[in-house]
Amino acid sequence: MSDSVLKTLPTPVKVFKLPDFPVSLSFHSVQAYYSELIQLLGKAIFSVQNENSTLLARFYYLRGFINTLCSRRLDALTDFQNLNKTDNAIFPTHLFTWLVDTLHQDEWQQVHKRPELKRLIFKIKTDNEKPVVQTDNHIKKFELPQNPMDREEFVRCIQECGIVKDVATILRLFDALTDGEHKKVDPEVFREFYTFLKETEAEAQDVNLPSEVISHLDNSEYIYKLSSCVKTSHGVGKIALTQKRLFLLTDGQPGFLDITKFRDIQEVKMTSAPFLLVRIPSLRIRTFSRPELFEANLKMETELWYLIVKEMWAGRKMADQDKDPQYMTQALTNVLLMDAVVGCLHPNRSISAASKLVYFDKLIHEVHMTVPNTTSETLKHKINPSLDLAEPQAVCVLLYTPGQLRAKNSQTVMNPKLWVALSGGRVVVFDAASWSMLQDCIQIGDTQVTCMMGLEQDQVWMGSQDSVIYIIDIHSMSCNKQLTEHRHEVTGLSVDTRDHNRQLAYSCSCDGTILQWDSTSLKVKRQFFISCGRLCFIRFYDGMLWCCCDDSIVELKKTGTPQRRIVLPDDLHSMPSCFSCFIVVPESGQVWTGCSDSVELCLWQINNLKQPPKRISLPGTSGVTCMIRVKSKIWVGCRGWSRVGGLCDGQLKSLVLVVDLDSLTVTKELLAHSDSIQTLCSAEDRYVLSGSARRDGKIAIWQVD
């Protein structure tokens, strides 16, 4: 054995000592043995109740199994119910279902008196009745279509063959491959398009570049298109396109001659160069980096290369402007599709068809794209959590969890994470150091995740519309614990930050129920109820629990009874408005409130709520959706609003506003989203992250002063 193996400490093993086996194997002796075993497991469960949830789950499993052997069906179901909340990764679904199916009538009557067990039985039964999706691990061979395809068939076909997933891009491709009269894609046209695309891809991969050329390219830079050999103002050769630049692969002894990076382009023109008695179509590029023009006599390829360079240039400009590198990936996809469309259609209509795939160049010319200086200076990066999905998803909740050591006495550091809740229970995780995606999908139930909270150093709690709280292990990024005591949609999670042990956690549901949890044993310690139309979320300030209801903001006493209540201002009672967010500022004795249909923030004095609130007007908004405090500033997320000549393809824009706590003025108006801001979160007071609704579906990362 190697020294490293000898030095490795074995994983500690927990031993559960069985009682002595009975001398006789008579029915009564065996039952007595099982009874003693159940008692010992009960003591074991009690001893690890607040210490080791993994071991606790194993004891529940064993006791449930022994109770099953003893025909103690209700006791077994109770053990498996507790197991489901502690570690559902080892939940015995088939055994649980069999127990339910064998219950007697009197046992069913007992089940009806235990609503939580009844709900679990219903959930397991419902899950069992869902159609089973048969997984096919064989490699599937894509078959080219034999019949003309309408829009829906074409979208499905393109997604199946793996060309592109984005539905908007696929629909532009559909328009390019169909003429005005026949709105179906001919199977022969599709075959030629698909063949050309794959052959071009293979040819680009087969380009054998000498080492002196490769040395000029970045490690992640690849050639995606080569022109034919043409005469240029810099000599004869082939024009090569990568995701970052254009360069000339010189003829004869292949060499590298840099034409331009896309961000350095100043102007692109189609022109013609004289040759004997004719003029040859050419492409002319002016750059910021050098005084002389670059001109290439591309002849019949000129129009296509003009579209390609303009699209890549526009994509680069938008990527730099919006701090969103994914734009370049999309622009490159558009370019490759244009190339394939021109290659498969008749020359008479190939360029007009390819122009239908132009997106960024049209966008940058048709829409006023000027980004305010304040936005450009404050915006550091944008990420797209829906990158691998067919359509953008709403960013519903954001949570930042800080980095940490992986284990005690370990020098290995785990990077901070950004948790993103999208539509339909989908959660995406990013490395918050590099903003790269770590996990593209953690599925949390079947309904929307409504709230998230980091707890201790290894858990994230997620509340859902299905009334369940899901507990995620930060290290494995998997869910194996559930809390099912709520009966309605879970809307809020909070912890008292003054409790350094973080022993007590709080959750609320829309019906007004508030539960206090022991975060170690996962048991409910106390339950409160607040009377309101809808309880939206809860927060702790200075050890006091505050509740945001649709019609009021309520501070609770330690007993759970209301101590203070802020109601909607009189002028908002006549509108279909409600509180959407609030922040308590203890040092100034104020509560700041925002409403979904109000363009003002209201500032209330905690000790004199009868006094009319101060108001801060919010320019360029139609309502307030969320607020967070970072240092001495309040960051406010606003609803989207439309204007003529507005931003991003639909004239809808949405602001993040920064309000100074001392001067009570708006110090920054930040514009980076084309739909309503859904959520805000802080990354250790260094960055603020904003997530928007599905029309935009992006996350903006802002620098904090």
XYZ file of C-alpha atoms in Angstrom:
705
model
C 0.000 0.000 0.000
C 1.226 3.516 -0.773
C 2.078 5.974 1.998
C -0.810 8.240 0.931
C -3.290 5.397 1.411
C -1.865 4.532 4.821
C -2.099 8.158 5.915
C -5.759 8.461 4.861
C -8.024 8.298 7.882
C -10.989 5.942 7.495
C -14.475 7.445 7.519
C -15.961 7.098 11.028
C -18.492 4.260 11.186
C -21.493 4.413 13.508
C -22.375 1.087 15.136
C -25.876 0.213 16.294
C -25.789 -2.787 18.625
C -28.588 -5.291 18.033
C -30.198 -7.003 21.031
C -29.293 -10.648 21.619
C -31.130 -13.025 19.316
C -33.880 -15.057 21.005
C -33.120 -18.669 21.901
C -36.447 -19.802 20.518
C -37.769 -18.770 17.107
C -41.392 -19.015 18.174
C -43.765 -16.271 17.035
C -43.896 -14.652 20.486
C -40.094 -14.729 20.906
C -39.553 -13.118 17.502
C -42.187 -10.444 18.208
C -40.587 -9.736 21.583
C -37.213 -9.377 19.847
C -38.690 -6.895 17.332
C -40.319 -4.921 20.172
C -36.978 -4.650 21.984
C -35.292 -3.611 18.727
C -37.946 -0.895 18.180
C -37.350 0.422 21.728
C -33.571 0.560 21.163
C -34.064 2.373 17.855
C -36.366 4.840 19.628
C -33.588 5.609 22.144
C -31.098 5.965 19.293
C -33.437 8.392 17.490
C -33.797 10.473 20.659
C -30.005 10.574 21.202
C -29.205 11.985 17.729
C -32.350 14.111 17.312
C -30.487 17.427 17.416
C -27.041 16.299 16.263
C -26.841 14.153 13.147
C -29.665 14.287 10.610
C -27.978 11.722 8.337
C -27.827 9.122 11.110
C -31.313 10.087 12.287
C -32.686 9.285 8.813
C -31.097 5.815 8.892
C -32.635 5.068 12.293
C -36.088 6.173 11.042
C -35.632 3.877 8.033
C -34.687 0.883 10.217
C -37.494 1.429 12.705
C -40.019 1.878 9.889
C -38.837 -1.398 8.354
C -39.100 -3.290 11.687
C -42.541 -1.769 12.348
C -43.561 -3.077 8.921
C -42.409 -6.594 9.859
C -44.523 -6.345 13.006
C -47.577 -5.212 10.993
C -47.536 -1.883 12.845
C -48.535 -0.114 9.686
C -49.384 3.313 11.138
C -46.161 3.393 13.167
C -44.198 2.408 10.056
C -45.902 5.124 7.991
C -45.071 7.683 10.706
C -41.406 6.653 10.653
C -41.274 6.936 6.871
C -43.059 10.289 7.096
C -40.275 11.540 9.416
C -37.693 9.976 7.093
C -39.161 11.897 4.156
C -38.570 15.172 6.004
C -35.074 14.196 7.138
C -33.569 12.580 4.020
C -35.910 11.727 1.168
C -33.007 10.347 -0.882
C -33.524 6.987 0.893
C -37.321 7.191 1.081
C -38.774 3.694 0.266
C -41.558 4.707 -2.106
C -42.669 1.176 -3.029
C -42.758 -0.029 0.584
C -44.665 3.104 1.641
C -47.201 2.545 -1.159
C -47.614 -1.113 -0.188
C -48.275 -0.128 3.445
C -50.924 2.382 2.374
C -52.616 -0.214 0.150
C -52.808 -2.699 3.058
C -54.295 -0.298 5.663
C -57.457 -1.514 7.416
C -60.584 0.586 7.737
C -59.897 1.593 11.349
C -56.333 2.556 10.403
C -57.659 4.744 7.600
C -59.805 6.542 10.139
C -56.649 7.304 12.122
C -54.926 8.585 8.962
C -57.774 11.034 8.343
C -57.077 12.558 11.763
C -53.436 13.244 10.794
C -53.478 15.778 7.947
C -49.702 15.816 7.383
C -49.551 12.043 6.879
C -52.657 12.252 4.719
C -50.977 14.867 2.492
C -47.851 12.718 2.101
C -49.953 9.697 1.110
C -51.786 11.808 -1.466
C -48.482 13.151 -2.850
C -46.912 9.687 -3.176
C -50.075 8.317 -4.793
C -50.172 11.243 -7.238
C -46.496 10.835 -8.133
C -47.026 7.110 -8.738
C -49.889 7.836 -11.123
C -47.769 10.146 -13.297
C -46.733 8.519 -16.574
C -43.272 7.039 -16.366
C -40.812 8.570 -18.806
C -38.734 5.767 -20.272
C -35.096 6.815 -20.459
C -33.330 5.716 -23.593
C -29.571 5.596 -23.166
C -28.939 4.549 -26.758
C -27.491 7.083 -29.153
C -30.358 8.413 -31.238
C -29.762 8.924 -34.941
C -31.409 12.088 -36.210
C -33.568 11.380 -39.239
C -34.116 14.066 -41.835
C -37.786 14.967 -42.356
C -39.604 13.454 -45.332
C -42.537 15.876 -45.503
C -42.954 19.665 -45.597
C -42.825 21.187 -42.076
C -44.985 23.933 -40.619
C -43.668 26.255 -37.869
C -44.276 23.905 -34.933
C -42.819 20.883 -36.728
C -39.814 22.940 -37.817
C -39.106 24.179 -34.257
C -39.254 20.616 -32.945
C -37.018 19.324 -35.754
C -34.321 21.992 -35.247
C -34.258 21.409 -31.481
C -34.049 17.627 -31.941
C -31.112 17.818 -34.324
C -29.258 20.095 -31.886
C -28.627 23.055 -34.183
C -30.111 25.664 -31.834
C -32.610 25.697 -28.945
C -33.730 29.328 -28.891
C -37.242 29.494 -30.335
C -36.954 33.114 -31.552
C -33.862 32.241 -33.620
C -35.546 29.117 -35.007
C -38.566 31.144 -36.134
C -36.285 33.600 -37.973
C -34.644 30.607 -39.658
C -38.110 29.304 -40.618
C -38.898 32.629 -42.336
C -35.543 32.489 -44.135
C -36.136 28.992 -45.536
C -39.724 29.642 -46.665
C -40.888 32.003 -49.377
C -43.847 34.322 -49.089
C -46.462 31.953 -50.513
C -45.609 28.572 -49.005
C -45.221 28.741 -45.232
C -43.754 25.261 -44.989
C -40.123 24.205 -45.208
C -39.509 21.817 -48.086
C -37.751 18.618 -46.900
C -35.228 18.838 -49.763
C -34.371 22.433 -48.810
C -33.919 21.362 -45.204
C -31.706 18.433 -46.260
C -29.434 20.769 -48.238
C -29.379 23.299 -45.373
C -28.519 20.644 -42.773
C -25.860 19.033 -44.985
C -24.220 22.385 -45.775
C -24.189 23.367 -42.087
C -22.546 20.100 -40.985
C -20.035 20.092 -43.862
C -19.024 23.700 -43.122
C -18.596 22.802 -39.463
C -16.402 19.831 -40.360
C -14.316 21.894 -42.818
C -13.678 24.557 -40.169
C -12.528 21.893 -37.722
C -10.221 20.368 -40.350
C -8.345 23.617 -41.046
C -4.701 22.770 -40.410
C -3.078 25.941 -39.112
C 0.693 26.241 -38.724
C 2.005 26.944 -35.235
C 2.992 30.530 -36.107
C -0.673 31.262 -36.952
C -2.043 29.472 -33.869
C 0.294 31.497 -31.649
C -1.590 34.680 -32.621
C -4.967 33.268 -31.484
C -6.317 32.942 -27.964
C -6.587 29.474 -26.453
C -10.374 29.405 -26.804
C -10.439 30.980 -30.281
C -11.499 28.887 -33.275
C -12.037 29.440 -36.998
C -15.737 29.237 -37.934
C -15.665 30.387 -41.571
C -13.116 30.751 -44.357
C -13.596 32.671 -47.599
C -12.283 31.470 -50.900
C -8.824 32.688 -51.871
C -9.212 36.398 -52.759
C -7.134 39.451 -53.534
C -7.037 42.021 -50.719
C -5.293 45.303 -49.987
C -2.938 43.293 -47.750
C -2.123 40.526 -50.227
C -3.750 37.317 -51.460
C -5.265 34.806 -49.076
C -8.373 33.536 -47.327
C -10.328 35.652 -44.850
C -10.862 33.732 -41.604
C -13.581 34.490 -39.083
C -13.296 33.564 -35.395
C -15.589 34.542 -32.547
C -13.299 37.509 -31.823
C -11.714 38.761 -35.056
C -11.065 38.651 -38.777
C -7.617 37.747 -40.066
C -6.036 36.934 -43.407
C -4.609 33.460 -43.886
C -2.045 34.385 -46.501
C -1.623 32.300 -49.641
C 1.429 30.147 -50.394
C 3.264 29.714 -47.111
C 0.286 30.132 -44.700
C 0.821 33.145 -42.483
C -1.216 35.327 -40.115
C -2.172 38.903 -40.943
C -4.563 40.520 -38.456
C -7.416 42.429 -40.101
C -9.360 43.582 -37.028
C -11.066 42.563 -33.846
C -14.812 43.131 -34.033
C -14.789 45.754 -31.255
C -12.215 47.813 -33.257
C -14.375 48.142 -36.386
C -15.367 51.696 -37.269
C -17.188 51.168 -40.583
C -18.128 48.351 -42.976
C -19.075 49.043 -46.604
C -19.826 47.157 -49.802
C -18.121 48.725 -52.763
C -16.499 47.699 -56.057
C -12.923 47.674 -57.259
C -11.930 48.263 -60.924
C -10.460 45.301 -62.779
C -9.781 45.749 -66.501
C -13.134 46.845 -67.960
C -15.360 45.674 -65.103
C -15.819 46.423 -61.424
C -15.539 43.597 -58.915
C -17.698 43.652 -55.745
C -15.564 44.149 -52.657
C -15.833 44.592 -48.900
C -14.211 47.596 -47.243
C -13.503 47.753 -43.494
C -12.312 50.831 -41.597
C -10.939 50.292 -38.066
C -9.924 52.422 -35.099
C -6.641 50.549 -34.674
C -4.972 51.487 -38.000
C -5.295 54.394 -40.449
C -5.396 52.386 -43.696
C -8.530 50.680 -45.014
C -8.785 46.935 -45.518
C -10.418 45.954 -48.796
C -11.108 42.445 -50.122
C -12.353 41.583 -53.623
C -14.798 38.939 -52.412
C -16.761 38.953 -55.706
C -19.918 36.803 -55.304
C -19.244 36.340 -51.580
C -19.279 40.071 -50.825
C -22.924 40.423 -49.801
C -22.769 37.437 -47.448
C -19.548 38.613 -45.795
C -21.062 42.094 -45.424
C -23.998 40.631 -43.478
C -21.660 38.426 -41.411
C -19.215 41.166 -40.408
C -22.019 43.641 -39.611
C -23.794 41.093 -37.377
C -20.614 40.166 -35.482
C -19.700 43.845 -35.103
C -23.178 44.696 -33.754
C -23.100 41.691 -31.413
C -19.716 42.830 -30.054
C -20.976 46.395 -29.515
C -24.031 45.174 -27.617
C -21.994 42.669 -25.597
C -19.589 45.425 -24.516
C -22.390 47.889 -23.870
C -24.547 45.510 -21.811
C -21.582 43.618 -20.260
C -23.218 40.438 -21.604
C -20.772 38.076 -23.403
C -23.605 35.747 -24.403
C -24.558 38.215 -27.159
C -21.419 37.213 -29.079
C -22.381 33.537 -28.881
C -25.801 34.369 -30.285
C -24.327 36.579 -33.040
C -21.997 33.757 -34.096
C -24.965 31.357 -34.254
C -26.831 33.828 -36.472
C -23.811 34.086 -38.776
C -23.404 30.318 -39.184
C -27.113 29.981 -39.975
C -26.860 32.779 -42.573
C -23.952 30.967 -44.224
C -25.927 27.705 -44.417
C -29.039 29.449 -45.788
C -27.017 31.065 -48.604
C -25.411 27.702 -49.325
C -28.706 25.854 -49.766
C -30.946 28.369 -51.570
C -30.997 29.666 -55.136
C -28.663 32.688 -55.543
C -31.596 34.882 -56.603
C -33.083 34.845 -53.124
C -30.293 33.559 -50.873
C -29.073 36.962 -49.587
C -32.584 38.301 -48.934
C -33.314 35.062 -47.047
C -30.074 35.276 -45.037
C -30.849 38.893 -44.089
C -33.889 37.614 -42.170
C -31.456 36.026 -39.708
C -29.781 39.363 -38.958
C -30.743 40.309 -35.393
C -28.192 42.488 -33.628
C -27.450 44.744 -36.598
C -31.169 45.468 -37.011
C -31.606 45.950 -33.283
C -28.757 48.392 -32.984
C -30.094 50.531 -35.857
C -33.843 50.323 -35.247
C -33.770 50.962 -31.497
C -32.153 53.785 -29.578
C -29.357 51.894 -27.803
C -27.523 54.630 -25.904
C -26.746 53.431 -22.383
C -26.478 56.200 -19.749
C -22.983 56.766 -18.358
C -24.094 55.960 -14.815
C -25.396 52.579 -15.933
C -22.257 51.818 -17.957
C -19.978 52.708 -15.025
C -21.965 50.775 -12.409
C -22.839 47.665 -14.461
C -20.051 45.088 -14.179
C -21.483 42.010 -15.854
C -24.665 40.311 -17.052
C -25.461 36.613 -17.029
C -28.208 34.594 -18.646
C -29.575 31.747 -16.466
C -31.801 30.558 -19.349
C -28.834 30.030 -21.669
C -29.614 26.372 -22.475
C -33.402 26.757 -22.567
C -35.665 27.254 -25.552
C -37.088 30.518 -24.189
C -36.074 32.995 -21.460
C -37.431 32.285 -17.980
C -38.327 34.815 -15.286
C -35.684 35.282 -12.592
C -37.945 34.959 -9.545
C -35.541 34.792 -6.570
C -31.794 35.363 -6.102
C -29.639 34.201 -3.189
C -25.903 34.703 -2.628
C -24.056 32.304 -0.301
C -20.491 33.265 0.697
C -17.421 31.130 0.138
C -16.049 28.967 2.933
C -13.537 26.291 3.863
C -14.765 22.867 2.766
C -14.058 21.337 6.165
C -12.559 22.237 9.507
C -8.765 22.516 9.430
C -8.927 22.389 5.612
C -7.120 24.820 3.327
C -9.499 24.080 0.433
C -11.862 26.985 -0.173
C -15.328 26.625 -1.695
C -16.198 29.587 -3.897
C -19.290 31.705 -3.199
C -22.441 30.712 -5.080
C -25.349 32.512 -6.681
C -28.622 30.570 -6.522
C -31.213 31.526 -9.148
C -34.838 30.390 -8.966
C -36.485 30.348 -12.394
C -40.031 29.418 -13.410
C -41.497 25.986 -12.648
C -39.264 24.975 -9.741
C -36.043 25.188 -11.749
C -32.975 26.414 -9.810
C -29.659 27.277 -11.488
C -26.390 27.740 -9.570
C -23.466 29.984 -10.575
C -19.946 30.252 -9.231
C -20.048 33.815 -7.850
C -16.279 34.215 -8.272
C -16.241 33.652 -12.053
C -20.003 33.920 -12.785
C -19.801 30.608 -14.639
C -22.659 28.104 -14.368
C -22.070 25.276 -11.882
C -25.420 23.498 -12.033
C -27.847 24.040 -14.876
C -30.875 22.562 -13.120
C -31.849 21.575 -9.606
C -35.536 20.670 -9.822
C -37.404 21.808 -6.702
C -40.864 20.229 -6.899
C -43.116 21.101 -9.821
C -44.136 24.646 -8.883
C -42.506 28.024 -8.434
C -39.795 28.594 -5.802
C -40.947 31.728 -3.970
C -38.177 32.407 -1.435
C -34.673 31.237 -0.484
C -32.485 31.524 2.609
C -28.939 30.412 3.394
C -28.667 28.719 6.777
C -25.459 27.892 8.618
C -22.700 26.937 6.171
C -24.165 23.944 4.430
C -27.880 24.488 3.800
C -30.154 26.531 1.584
C -33.877 26.544 2.409
C -36.294 27.080 -0.483
C -39.981 27.792 -0.052
C -42.365 26.781 -2.830
C -45.870 27.409 -4.073
C -46.637 23.744 -3.302
C -46.423 24.596 0.471
C -43.183 22.615 0.976
C -39.830 23.932 2.223
C -37.011 22.115 0.406
C -33.595 21.910 2.088
C -30.596 21.852 -0.268
C -27.116 20.684 0.657
C -24.715 23.419 -0.536
C -21.863 20.987 -1.221
C -23.748 18.339 -3.219
C -26.354 20.847 -4.535
C -29.058 18.230 -4.046
C -32.309 18.197 -2.095
C -32.930 15.393 0.362
C -34.952 17.048 3.127
C -38.416 18.574 3.121
C -40.531 20.439 5.661
C -44.222 19.924 5.018
C -45.972 21.600 7.968
C -47.320 24.547 5.952
C -50.717 24.115 4.284
C -50.489 26.942 1.757
C -47.890 28.563 -0.485
C -44.678 29.339 1.415
C -43.933 33.029 0.839
C -41.098 33.920 3.215
C -38.076 32.614 5.129
C -36.005 34.483 7.699
C -33.563 34.074 10.549
C -32.711 36.387 13.440
C -29.176 37.579 12.603
C -28.602 38.473 16.268
C -28.860 34.748 17.070
C -25.233 33.839 16.299
C -26.007 30.120 16.459
C -28.735 30.560 13.843
C -30.632 27.908 15.786
C -34.090 29.311 15.082
C -35.474 29.803 11.581
C -38.847 31.264 10.607
C -41.134 30.626 7.647
C -44.480 32.034 6.596
C -47.228 31.085 4.171
C -49.715 33.226 2.286
C -52.603 32.389 4.647
C -50.873 34.241 7.528
C -49.233 31.259 9.265
C -45.744 31.804 10.725
C -43.711 28.822 11.967
C -40.631 28.902 14.198
C -38.230 26.024 13.481
C -35.401 24.401 15.333
C -32.953 24.353 12.416
C -31.103 21.314 13.803
C -33.963 18.967 14.623
C -36.220 20.490 11.909
C -39.118 20.510 14.382
C -41.683 23.287 14.727
C -41.211 25.017 18.090
C -43.904 27.725 17.875
C -46.678 28.778 15.534
C -48.168 32.241 15.026
C -51.031 33.472 12.896
C -51.529 36.968 11.559
C -54.858 38.073 10.126
C -54.411 39.612 6.669
C -55.410 39.218 3.045
C -52.064 37.722 2.025
C -48.804 37.413 3.943
C -46.039 38.182 1.414
C -42.801 37.790 3.403
C -41.169 38.265 6.827
C -37.955 39.978 8.003
C -36.053 40.374 11.275
C -34.905 43.827 12.385
C -33.233 44.333 15.770
C -34.599 41.024 16.996
C -38.193 41.899 16.080
C -40.177 40.065 13.423
C -41.823 42.263 10.777
C -44.419 41.018 8.301
C -45.256 42.379 4.850
C -48.935 41.821 4.104
C -50.700 43.010 0.994
C -52.654 45.630 2.953
C -50.330 46.364 5.902
C -46.837 46.127 7.408
C -46.956 44.538 10.873
C -44.406 44.287 13.698
C -44.977 41.311 16.017
C -44.299 41.017 19.734
C -42.381 38.024 21.097
C -45.753 36.369 21.749
C -46.684 36.687 18.085
C -49.349 39.361 18.603
C -49.193 42.578 16.513
C -47.365 45.493 18.128
C -47.399 48.038 15.280
C -49.319 48.144 12.027
C -48.783 50.373 8.978
C -51.715 50.541 6.560
C -51.849 51.706 2.959
C -51.879 55.504 2.553
C -55.332 56.955 1.875
C -54.512 57.928 -1.714
C -53.668 54.293 -2.554
C -56.860 52.823 -1.091
C -58.776 53.888 -4.185
C -56.279 52.022 -6.414
C -55.857 48.253 -6.774
C -52.489 48.639 -5.031
C -50.731 46.698 -2.276
C -47.488 46.732 -0.346
C -44.750 44.964 -2.299
C -41.748 45.565 -0.034
C -40.458 47.370 3.047
C -37.216 48.085 4.908
C -36.775 49.079 8.549
C -34.021 51.645 9.208
C -33.487 51.357 12.998
C -30.967 54.221 13.383
C -33.442 56.755 11.979
C -36.535 55.081 13.443
C -38.096 54.733 9.995
C -39.921 52.142 7.916
C -39.606 52.552 4.139
C -42.442 51.033 2.118
C -43.032 50.500 -1.588
C -46.227 49.614 -3.427
C -46.741 47.738 -6.672
C -48.678 50.561 -8.359
C -47.134 53.620 -6.718
C -44.282 55.740 -8.105
C -43.280 56.882 -4.610
C -41.556 55.468 -1.546
C -43.236 56.228 1.786
C -41.107 56.851 4.904
C -42.937 56.237 8.202
C -41.793 57.144 11.712
C -41.933 53.949 13.796
C -42.924 55.752 16.994
C -45.593 57.936 15.374
C -47.398 55.998 12.675
C -50.319 58.445 12.709
C -48.049 61.083 11.216
C -48.335 61.178 7.404
C -45.303 59.583 5.757
C -42.566 61.465 3.927
C -42.492 60.639 0.243
C -39.693 60.144 -2.251
C -40.687 60.402 -5.895
C -39.208 57.724 -8.188
C -38.631 58.943 -11.767
C -39.282 56.724 -14.763
C -41.192 53.970 -12.943
C -44.703 52.558 -12.786
C -44.388 50.814 -9.414
C -41.984 49.287 -6.887
C -41.350 45.526 -6.779
C -38.456 45.034 -4.308
C -35.935 46.838 -2.097
C -32.715 45.995 -0.259
C -30.365 48.023 1.901
C -26.638 48.022 1.108
C -24.462 50.230 3.316
C -26.003 53.716 3.367
C -28.111 53.232 0.249
C -31.502 51.711 -0.553
C -31.601 49.866 -3.892
C -35.089 49.824 -5.418
C -36.296 47.467 -8.153
C -39.105 48.847 -10.311
C -41.800 47.629 -12.641
C -41.245 47.917 -16.377
C -42.906 50.712 -18.351
C -43.226 51.474 -22.042
C -42.298 54.523 -24.041
C -42.019 55.329 -27.744
C -38.492 54.606 -28.923
C -37.815 52.636 -25.761
C -35.184 50.024 -25.186
C -34.727 46.503 -26.471
C -37.061 45.351 -29.147
C -40.339 46.130 -27.426
C -39.939 49.592 -25.921
C -40.156 48.295 -22.357
C -37.589 49.339 -19.804
C -37.143 48.854 -16.099
C -34.957 50.770 -13.661
C -32.949 49.967 -10.586
C -32.842 53.135 -8.469
C -30.330 53.923 -5.730
C -31.607 56.182 -2.931
C -29.329 57.825 -0.359
C -30.427 57.318 3.260
C -29.160 60.708 4.431
C -30.257 63.053 1.647
C -33.369 60.980 0.767
C -32.680 61.564 -2.925
C -32.285 59.263 -5.917
C -28.536 59.226 -6.637
C -28.507 56.698 -9.488
C -30.905 55.563 -12.189
C -29.662 52.257 -13.607
C -31.082 50.842 -16.834
C -30.155 47.293 -17.834
C -33.383 45.277 -18.056
C -36.195 45.194 -20.598
C -38.778 43.821 -18.159
C -39.806 44.351 -14.544
C -37.218 43.787 -11.819
C -38.364 40.723 -9.879
C -35.682 40.391 -7.210
C -32.575 42.019 -5.728
C -29.796 40.558 -3.591
C -26.465 41.704 -2.185
C -23.117 39.937 -2.523
C -21.300 40.855 0.696
C -22.084 44.572 0.145
C -19.661 44.628 -2.817
C -22.199 43.922 -5.561
C -25.945 44.143 -5.983
C -27.612 41.669 -8.327
C -30.942 42.310 -10.052
C -33.094 39.712 -11.804
C -35.900 40.452 -14.227
C -39.110 38.929 -15.572
C -39.155 36.530 -18.522
C -39.233 39.073 -21.362
C -35.646 39.896 -20.368
C -34.729 36.994 -18.083
C -31.214 38.291 -17.314
C -29.260 38.991 -14.127
C -27.338 42.272 -13.891
C -24.379 42.600 -11.520
C -23.833 46.132 -10.183
C -20.785 47.583 -8.427
C -21.507 49.095 -4.996
C -19.735 52.404 -4.213
